[in-house]
Amino acid sequence: MNTSLSWIKAYVPGLDKDAQEYMDAMTLSGSKGEGFVRLDADLENIVIGQIKKIEKHPDADKLQICQIDVGTGELVQIVTGAQNVAEGQKIPVVLDGGRVAGGHDGKKTPGGVKIKKGKLRGVESNGMLCSIEELGSSRDFYPEAPEDGIYIFEDDAVVGESAIHALGLDDAVVEYEITSNRVDCFSVLGIAREAAATFDLEFVPPVIKETGNSEDVNDYIKVKVEDTELCKRYTARVVKNIKIGPSPKWMQRRLSAHGIRPINNIVDITNYVMEEYGQPMHAYDLDTIAKKEIVVKRAAKDEKFTTLDGQERVMDEDVLMICDGEKPVGIAGIMGGENSMITDDVKTMLFEAACFDGTNIRLSSKRVGLRTDASSKFEKGLDPNTAELAMNRACQLIEELGAGEVVGGMVDVYPVKREGNRVAFDPAYINGLLGTNLDEETMLSYFKKIELGYDEATREIIVPSWRQDLVWKADIAEEVARFYGYDNIPTTLPKGEATTGKLPFDKRIMSTARDIAEFCGFSQGYSYSFESPKVFDKLLLPEDSMERNAIVISNPLGEDFSIMRTISLNGMLTSLATNYNRRNKNVRLYELGNIYLPKTLPLTELPDERMQFTLGFYGDGDFFTMKGVVEEFFEKIGLCEKTQYDPKAGKTFLHPGRQANIIYKNTVVGYLGELHPEVADIYGIGEKAYVAVIDMPSILEYATYDRKYEGVAKFPAVTRDISMTVPKEILAGQIETVIAQRGGKILECYELFDIYEGAQIKDGFKSVAYSITFRAKDRTLEESDITAAMKKILNGLEGMGIELRQ
């Protein structure tokens, strides 16, 4: 958004800041200034002069000697090559030591060109007469300027006064970065309102007077809106006896400063009001409107329409059109049609000011390949209530400029009026949020400056409809902050509970998984959720395996990425194989990623996305190394009860004798084991590899970070070692279960310290030795306590066919 500073000052009397001061203050109050350009940056010492006498140069046919009155009482002699000058004319004169923006060719020179007195073909010249290009502009913005020659002022120009001021070049154009929720600031009046509040000055918007003759506009035009979702409001007025001509200089200067080329009074008024109110308008030649009827409706599929720029465009059913009784005459909110354009022969004109759906305008603009100043404003989402103000302002300007006769009344299709919002006023909340100590009166004074009302009975802030960004209490607090001054808000510590800001529980568990894996030497890896159906064969999964029920991607990148993975091992094994083939030794990797299990196929609802903690390694280590990592993780997240391992896991991709399901509280929460040699060969891993997969949702219900502190034991421990001959089919875990169940309250811990199979042990058996520690919390144990506990343990083991070695 750009605005000229002089236009802002017109609505904020008393604003005497220069461009830099103005921009800095506006930035601090929330209207961020991106920069500014001074229109007179390279112009110095340029005044209005009047040519009193012209003589031919004695030595040059194309040069003339001018005697010019510049208001000092003495004539200044200047030699010029311009052919459009005549005695009595008033022209811009740059005096000795002055500066112009560039050359007559319209090209600007950085820093400008300094003009010094000198001689031209032997005749003294004390300055230069200026074209509009030499003043840094062009005929696009000063259409009255000659195509090739010196700019000529009108007769009422005052000799000796600043030509820069007379041309409206003593101005600065400020560029703002306005966020899309501040629709009101995409207008001169919106920025002026902010400027008045920022500098604590009075905001004086234009006073709109009633316009129109005694006729009724409904006798001239009928309006029907078929799609009220896309057109919230449509207003129309009629102007007859149109008199096309140039707009006044003050209007041209303001439009030029905004980069808008003046054309004629009618077009300039619509552009002027669009910039002033941020409300685009459009004018149609009423004589081209069939049946004197306007219908706002969606276009037909593949409908073709020629816009004002002469381009034929193809519509679809989502593009909103302005139509008459027979044909489309404009694309709503974007551009009018060639078939209803205003020409110099127009007699009666239809003025349109409407409010269209911003999202639809943005999408329609993309569809038809046309983005205009109007569409860029509409797509922000305008306030429907502004349409009437803008319409009446435009009609007022038409009457004031004598551009036509306004017909009385206005057609207004406005099914659902937009009302302002109400937000609870809570000074304590605002002070608490900002860390300030402001009283109510101060806060209310800020609100008054930006035209927010206050209902004392309900203690609510009344938000006008054009402030669509004020919805919650935090929004109101922001208004206080920006006018109190962000730089004035003291530094305070954040308030809240001690737990504020911590990770959700499941994310904390995942964070712990990363910590444990990396502590144990694993590096994190990532793999795709998209996989190939060939993965199931590579893992030797049977045809009836549940893992083969995968979700098929409807638009896959290729067969290798055509399904959502139901098992996390393929990515891990592929990464291990890549490292092995690159001769990396002792590789340890882990991944935290989802698998996707459909509830039904074809899909009728979202699949079950389950986070898997996958570990894999080859090199140093074995099955028990991986088991130790798993148990380290379980201990860290509070799974304190004994974890069981079932060797009958039945995983086809794992070694049949070196695999196990991980069981916690009778729930299978994962599996681990050595990779099946055939699978290792398929993936190209040339040595033993080990994997573990933990289903994170399964362990979440058991995990806890609650810890109960127990003091250092006061009484001594007693240790007993036992060595047993155990049938080979009995697992260490089964033995430990018996020890834990029968050891009683005095059992503190146990540890497996030896397993032996050899010639000294009979066939079908193995030697297993444990160290068992007992301790009581309230006394010193006696021998009888230890003997009784050990007897229970041994009896339980004997029942399993285990013999105590003597």
Coordinates of C-alpha atoms in Angstrom, one line a residue, residues 131-502:
S131 CA 10.3 20.1 -19.5
I132 CA 8.2 17.8 -17.3
E133 CA 10.7 15.0 -17.9
E134 CA 13.5 17.1 -16.6
L135 CA 11.4 17.5 -13.4
G136 CA 11.4 13.8 -12.9
S137 CA 7.9 13.0 -14.2
S138 CA 6.2 12.4 -17.6
R139 CA 3.2 13.2 -19.7
D140 CA 1.6 10.0 -18.4
F141 CA 1.0 11.9 -15.1
Y142 CA 0.9 15.4 -16.5
P143 CA -1.2 15.0 -19.7
E144 CA -1.3 18.8 -20.2
A145 CA 2.4 18.9 -20.7
P146 CA 3.6 19.2 -24.4
E147 CA 4.9 16.1 -26.1
D148 CA 8.3 17.8 -26.8
G149 CA 9.1 21.1 -25.1
I150 CA 8.9 23.2 -22.0
Y151 CA 6.1 22.8 -19.5
I152 CA 3.6 25.7 -19.6
F153 CA 1.8 26.8 -16.5
E154 CA -1.7 28.2 -16.6
D155 CA -2.3 31.9 -16.3
D156 CA -3.1 31.9 -12.6
A157 CA 0.4 30.6 -11.7
V158 CA 2.2 33.1 -9.4
V159 CA 5.6 34.3 -10.7
G160 CA 8.4 33.7 -8.2
E161 CA 6.7 30.9 -6.3
S162 CA 8.1 27.4 -6.2
A163 CA 7.4 25.4 -9.4
I164 CA 7.9 22.2 -7.4
H165 CA 5.0 23.1 -5.2
A166 CA 2.8 24.3 -8.1
L167 CA 3.3 20.9 -9.8
G168 CA 2.6 18.9 -6.6
L169 CA 6.1 17.6 -6.5
D170 CA 6.9 18.8 -3.0
D171 CA 5.5 15.5 -1.7
A172 CA 6.7 12.0 -0.6
V173 CA 5.1 8.6 -1.3
V174 CA 5.3 6.3 1.6
E175 CA 5.1 2.5 1.2
Y176 CA 3.6 0.4 3.9
E177 CA 3.6 -3.3 4.7
I178 CA -0.1 -3.8 5.6
T179 CA -1.2 -7.2 6.8
S180 CA -4.2 -8.7 5.0
N181 CA -6.4 -8.5 8.2
R182 CA -6.2 -4.7 8.2
V183 CA -8.4 -4.2 5.2
D184 CA -9.3 -0.7 6.4
C185 CA -5.7 0.4 5.9
F186 CA -5.7 -0.3 2.2
S187 CA -7.1 3.2 1.7
V188 CA -6.0 6.8 2.2
L189 CA -8.7 7.4 4.8
G190 CA -7.6 4.3 6.7
I191 CA -4.0 5.3 6.8
A192 CA -5.0 8.9 7.7
R193 CA -7.1 7.6 10.6
E194 CA -4.1 5.7 11.9
A195 CA -1.8 8.7 11.4
A196 CA -4.3 10.9 13.4
A197 CA -4.2 8.4 16.2
T198 CA -0.5 8.0 16.1
F199 CA 0.2 11.7 16.4
D200 CA -2.8 12.4 18.6
L201 CA -4.3 14.8 16.1
E202 CA -7.9 15.2 14.8
F203 CA -9.0 13.0 11.9
V204 CA -11.1 15.1 9.5
P205 CA -12.5 12.8 6.7
P206 CA -14.4 14.4 3.8
V207 CA -17.9 15.5 4.6
I208 CA -20.3 13.7 2.2
K209 CA -23.3 15.8 1.2
E210 CA -26.5 14.5 -0.2
T211 CA -26.6 14.5 -3.9
G212 CA -29.2 13.8 -6.6
N213 CA -32.1 15.5 -8.4
S214 CA -35.8 14.8 -7.8
E215 CA -35.9 11.8 -10.1
D216 CA -35.8 8.2 -8.9
V217 CA -32.9 5.9 -9.9
N218 CA -35.3 2.9 -9.9
D219 CA -36.9 4.4 -13.1
Y220 CA -33.5 4.0 -14.8
I221 CA -32.1 0.7 -13.7
K222 CA -33.2 -2.5 -11.9
V223 CA -30.7 -4.8 -10.1
K224 CA -31.0 -8.5 -9.3
V225 CA -28.3 -10.4 -7.4
E226 CA -28.7 -14.2 -7.9
D227 CA -25.7 -15.2 -5.8
T228 CA -25.7 -13.4 -2.5
E229 CA -22.9 -15.5 -1.2
L230 CA -20.4 -14.1 -3.7
C231 CA -22.0 -10.6 -3.8
K232 CA -22.7 -9.3 -0.3
R233 CA -23.9 -5.9 -1.4
Y234 CA -24.5 -4.1 -4.7
T235 CA -25.2 -0.4 -5.0
A236 CA -25.9 1.6 -8.1
R237 CA -26.6 5.2 -9.0
V238 CA -27.2 6.9 -12.3
V239 CA -25.6 10.1 -13.7
K240 CA -27.0 11.8 -16.8
N241 CA -25.9 14.7 -19.0
I242 CA -22.3 13.5 -18.7
K243 CA -19.7 16.1 -19.6
I244 CA -16.3 14.4 -20.2
G245 CA -13.3 16.6 -19.6
P246 CA -10.1 16.8 -17.7
S247 CA -10.2 16.5 -13.9
P248 CA -8.9 19.3 -11.8
K249 CA -5.2 19.7 -11.1
W250 CA -5.5 18.8 -7.4
M251 CA -7.1 15.5 -8.3
Q252 CA -4.6 14.8 -11.0
R253 CA -1.7 15.5 -8.7
R254 CA -2.9 13.1 -6.0
L255 CA -3.6 10.3 -8.5
S256 CA -0.1 10.9 -10.1
A257 CA 1.6 10.6 -6.7
H258 CA -0.1 7.2 -6.4
G259 CA 1.2 6.1 -9.8
I260 CA -2.2 6.4 -11.5
R261 CA -2.4 8.2 -14.8
P262 CA -5.1 10.9 -15.1
I263 CA -7.4 10.2 -18.0
N264 CA -10.7 12.2 -17.7
N265 CA -13.0 13.4 -14.9
I266 CA -15.2 10.3 -14.8
V267 CA -12.4 7.7 -14.8
D268 CA -10.3 9.9 -12.4
I269 CA -13.2 10.1 -9.9
T270 CA -13.6 6.3 -9.8
N271 CA -9.8 5.9 -9.3
Y272 CA -9.7 8.7 -6.7
V273 CA -12.5 7.2 -4.6
M274 CA -10.9 3.7 -4.9
E275 CA -7.7 5.1 -3.4
E276 CA -9.5 7.3 -0.9
Y277 CA -12.0 4.7 0.5
G278 CA -10.3 1.5 -0.7
Q279 CA -13.6 0.7 -2.5
P280 CA -13.3 -0.1 -6.2
M281 CA -16.0 1.4 -8.4
H282 CA -17.0 0.9 -12.0
A283 CA -18.9 2.9 -14.5
Y284 CA -21.0 1.6 -17.4
D285 CA -22.6 3.4 -20.4
L286 CA -26.3 3.1 -19.4
D287 CA -27.3 3.2 -23.1
T288 CA -25.4 -0.1 -23.7
I289 CA -27.2 -1.9 -20.8
A290 CA -29.9 -4.0 -22.4
K291 CA -33.4 -3.8 -20.8
K292 CA -31.9 -1.4 -18.3
E293 CA -31.3 -4.3 -15.9
I294 CA -28.3 -5.5 -14.0
V295 CA -28.1 -9.2 -13.0
V296 CA -25.2 -10.5 -10.9
K297 CA -24.7 -14.2 -11.5
R298 CA -22.2 -16.9 -12.2
A299 CA -20.8 -17.4 -15.7
A300 CA -21.6 -20.3 -17.8
K301 CA -19.0 -23.0 -18.4
D302 CA -16.5 -22.0 -21.2
E303 CA -18.4 -18.7 -21.7
K304 CA -16.2 -16.2 -23.6
F305 CA -16.0 -12.5 -22.7
T306 CA -14.0 -9.6 -24.0
T307 CA -12.7 -7.3 -21.3
L308 CA -11.9 -3.6 -21.5
D309 CA -8.3 -4.3 -22.6
G310 CA -9.6 -6.0 -25.7
Q311 CA -8.7 -9.6 -24.6
E312 CA -11.1 -12.4 -25.0
R313 CA -11.2 -14.5 -21.8
V314 CA -12.8 -17.9 -21.0
M315 CA -15.0 -18.2 -17.9
D316 CA -16.2 -21.1 -15.8
E317 CA -19.1 -21.6 -13.4
D318 CA -17.1 -20.2 -10.4
V319 CA -16.5 -16.7 -12.0
L320 CA -19.1 -14.1 -11.0
M321 CA -20.3 -11.9 -13.8
I322 CA -22.1 -8.6 -14.0
C323 CA -24.8 -9.0 -16.7
D324 CA -27.5 -6.8 -18.3
G325 CA -30.8 -8.2 -19.5
E326 CA -29.1 -10.0 -22.4
K327 CA -25.4 -10.4 -22.0
P328 CA -22.4 -10.1 -19.6
V329 CA -21.0 -6.6 -19.3
G330 CA -18.2 -7.1 -16.7
I331 CA -16.3 -9.6 -14.6
A332 CA -17.3 -8.9 -11.1
G333 CA -14.5 -7.2 -9.1
I334 CA -11.9 -7.5 -11.8
M335 CA -12.7 -5.6 -15.1
G336 CA -15.6 -4.3 -17.1
G337 CA -16.4 -5.4 -20.6
E338 CA -15.6 -3.8 -23.9
N339 CA -19.3 -3.8 -24.8
S340 CA -20.2 -1.3 -22.0
M341 CA -17.1 0.9 -21.8
I342 CA -17.4 4.6 -21.2
T343 CA -16.6 6.7 -24.3
D344 CA -16.4 10.4 -25.0
D345 CA -20.0 10.1 -26.4
V346 CA -21.5 8.8 -23.2
K347 CA -24.7 10.6 -22.2
T348 CA -25.9 8.6 -19.2
M349 CA -23.7 6.6 -16.9
L350 CA -24.4 3.8 -14.4
F351 CA -22.1 3.9 -11.3
E352 CA -21.4 0.5 -9.5
A353 CA -20.0 0.1 -6.0
A354 CA -20.3 -3.5 -4.7
C355 CA -18.8 -5.9 -2.2
F356 CA -17.7 -9.3 -3.6
D357 CA -16.3 -12.4 -1.9
G358 CA -12.6 -11.9 -1.6
T359 CA -11.6 -15.5 -2.0
N360 CA -13.7 -15.9 -5.1
I361 CA -12.2 -12.8 -6.7
R362 CA -8.7 -14.0 -6.0
L363 CA -9.4 -17.4 -7.6
S364 CA -11.4 -15.9 -10.5
S365 CA -8.5 -13.5 -11.2
K366 CA -6.2 -16.5 -11.5
R367 CA -8.6 -18.4 -13.7
V368 CA -9.0 -15.7 -16.2
G369 CA -5.4 -14.6 -16.0
L370 CA -6.2 -11.0 -15.1
R371 CA -5.3 -9.1 -11.9
T372 CA -6.2 -5.5 -11.5
D373 CA -6.0 -2.8 -8.9
A374 CA -9.7 -3.4 -8.2
S375 CA -9.3 -7.2 -7.8
S376 CA -6.2 -6.7 -5.5
K377 CA -8.5 -4.7 -3.1
F378 CA -11.5 -7.0 -3.4
E379 CA -9.5 -10.1 -2.6
K380 CA -8.6 -8.7 0.8
G381 CA -12.3 -9.0 1.8
L382 CA -13.9 -5.5 1.9
D383 CA -16.5 -4.1 4.3
P384 CA -19.9 -4.0 2.6
N385 CA -20.8 -0.8 4.5
T386 CA -18.1 1.1 2.7
A387 CA -19.8 0.7 -0.7
E388 CA -22.5 3.2 0.1
L389 CA -20.0 5.8 1.4
A390 CA -17.8 5.4 -1.6
M391 CA -20.8 5.7 -4.0
N392 CA -22.1 8.9 -2.4
R393 CA -18.6 10.4 -2.3
A394 CA -18.2 9.7 -6.1
C395 CA -21.5 11.3 -6.8
Q396 CA -20.6 14.3 -4.7
L397 CA -17.4 14.8 -6.7
I398 CA -19.3 14.5 -10.0
E399 CA -21.6 17.3 -8.9
E400 CA -18.8 19.4 -7.5
L401 CA -16.7 19.0 -10.7
G402 CA -19.7 19.6 -13.0
A403 CA -19.2 16.2 -14.6
G404 CA -22.9 15.4 -14.8
E405 CA -26.3 15.4 -13.2
V406 CA -26.8 12.8 -10.4
V407 CA -30.2 11.1 -10.4
G408 CA -31.8 10.9 -7.0
G409 CA -31.8 7.8 -4.9
M410 CA -29.6 4.6 -4.9
V411 CA -30.3 1.0 -5.8
D412 CA -29.1 -1.0 -2.9
V413 CA -29.2 -4.8 -2.8
Y414 CA -28.0 -5.7 0.8
P415 CA -29.6 -8.9 2.0
V416 CA -27.7 -9.3 5.3
K417 CA -26.2 -6.2 6.8
R418 CA -22.8 -6.6 8.4
E419 CA -22.8 -5.3 11.9
G420 CA -19.8 -4.4 14.1
N421 CA -18.4 -6.8 16.6
R422 CA -18.4 -6.5 20.4
V423 CA -15.4 -7.6 22.5
A424 CA -15.4 -7.7 26.3
F425 CA -13.3 -5.0 27.9
D426 CA -11.1 -6.4 30.6
P427 CA -8.4 -4.0 31.7
A428 CA -6.9 -6.5 34.2
Y429 CA -6.4 -9.0 31.4
I430 CA -4.8 -6.4 29.1
N431 CA -2.4 -5.2 31.8
G432 CA -1.6 -8.8 32.7
L433 CA -0.9 -9.7 29.1
L434 CA 1.2 -6.6 28.3
G435 CA 2.9 -6.3 31.7
T436 CA 1.6 -2.7 32.1
N437 CA -0.3 -0.9 34.7
L438 CA -2.6 1.4 32.7
D439 CA -5.9 2.7 34.0
E440 CA -9.2 2.3 32.2
E441 CA -9.4 5.9 31.1
T442 CA -6.1 5.7 29.3
M443 CA -7.1 2.6 27.4
L444 CA -10.5 4.0 26.4
S445 CA -8.7 7.2 25.2
Y446 CA -6.7 5.0 22.8
F447 CA -9.9 3.3 21.6
K448 CA -11.6 6.6 21.0
K449 CA -8.7 7.8 18.7
I450 CA -9.4 4.8 16.4
E451 CA -13.2 5.2 16.5
L452 CA -13.9 2.2 18.7
G453 CA -17.0 2.7 20.9
Y454 CA -17.6 1.6 24.5
D455 CA -20.7 0.3 26.1
E456 CA -20.4 1.1 29.7
A457 CA -23.4 -1.0 30.7
T458 CA -22.1 -4.2 29.3
R459 CA -18.4 -3.2 29.5
E460 CA -17.8 -4.1 25.9
I461 CA -15.8 -2.5 23.2
I462 CA -17.9 -1.7 20.1
V463 CA -15.9 -2.5 17.0
P464 CA -17.0 -0.9 13.7
S465 CA -17.6 -3.2 10.8
W466 CA -14.5 -2.0 8.9
R467 CA -12.2 -3.3 11.7
Q468 CA -12.5 -7.0 10.9
D469 CA -9.4 -7.8 12.8
L470 CA -10.7 -7.1 16.2
V471 CA -12.4 -10.3 17.5
W472 CA -10.8 -11.4 20.8
K473 CA -9.6 -9.7 24.0
A474 CA -6.0 -10.2 22.8
D475 CA -6.8 -8.1 19.7
I476 CA -8.0 -5.3 22.0
A477 CA -4.8 -5.6 24.1
E478 CA -2.8 -5.2 20.9
E479 CA -4.5 -1.9 20.2
V480 CA -3.5 -0.7 23.6
A481 CA 0.0 -1.9 23.2
R482 CA 0.7 -0.1 19.8
F483 CA -0.6 3.3 21.0
Y484 CA 0.9 3.1 24.4
G485 CA 4.2 2.3 22.6
Y486 CA 5.9 -1.1 22.3
D487 CA 9.1 0.6 23.4
N488 CA 7.4 1.7 26.6
I489 CA 6.2 -1.7 27.7
P490 CA 8.5 -2.9 30.5
T491 CA 10.4 -6.2 30.4
T492 CA 8.7 -8.7 32.7
L493 CA 9.1 -12.4 33.3
P494 CA 6.4 -14.7 31.9
K495 CA 3.7 -15.8 34.3
G496 CA 2.0 -19.2 34.5
E497 CA 2.3 -22.7 35.9
A498 CA 5.7 -24.4 36.2
T499 CA 4.7 -26.9 33.6
T500 CA 3.8 -24.3 31.0
G501 CA 5.6 -25.0 27.7
K502 CA 6.6 -28.6 28.2

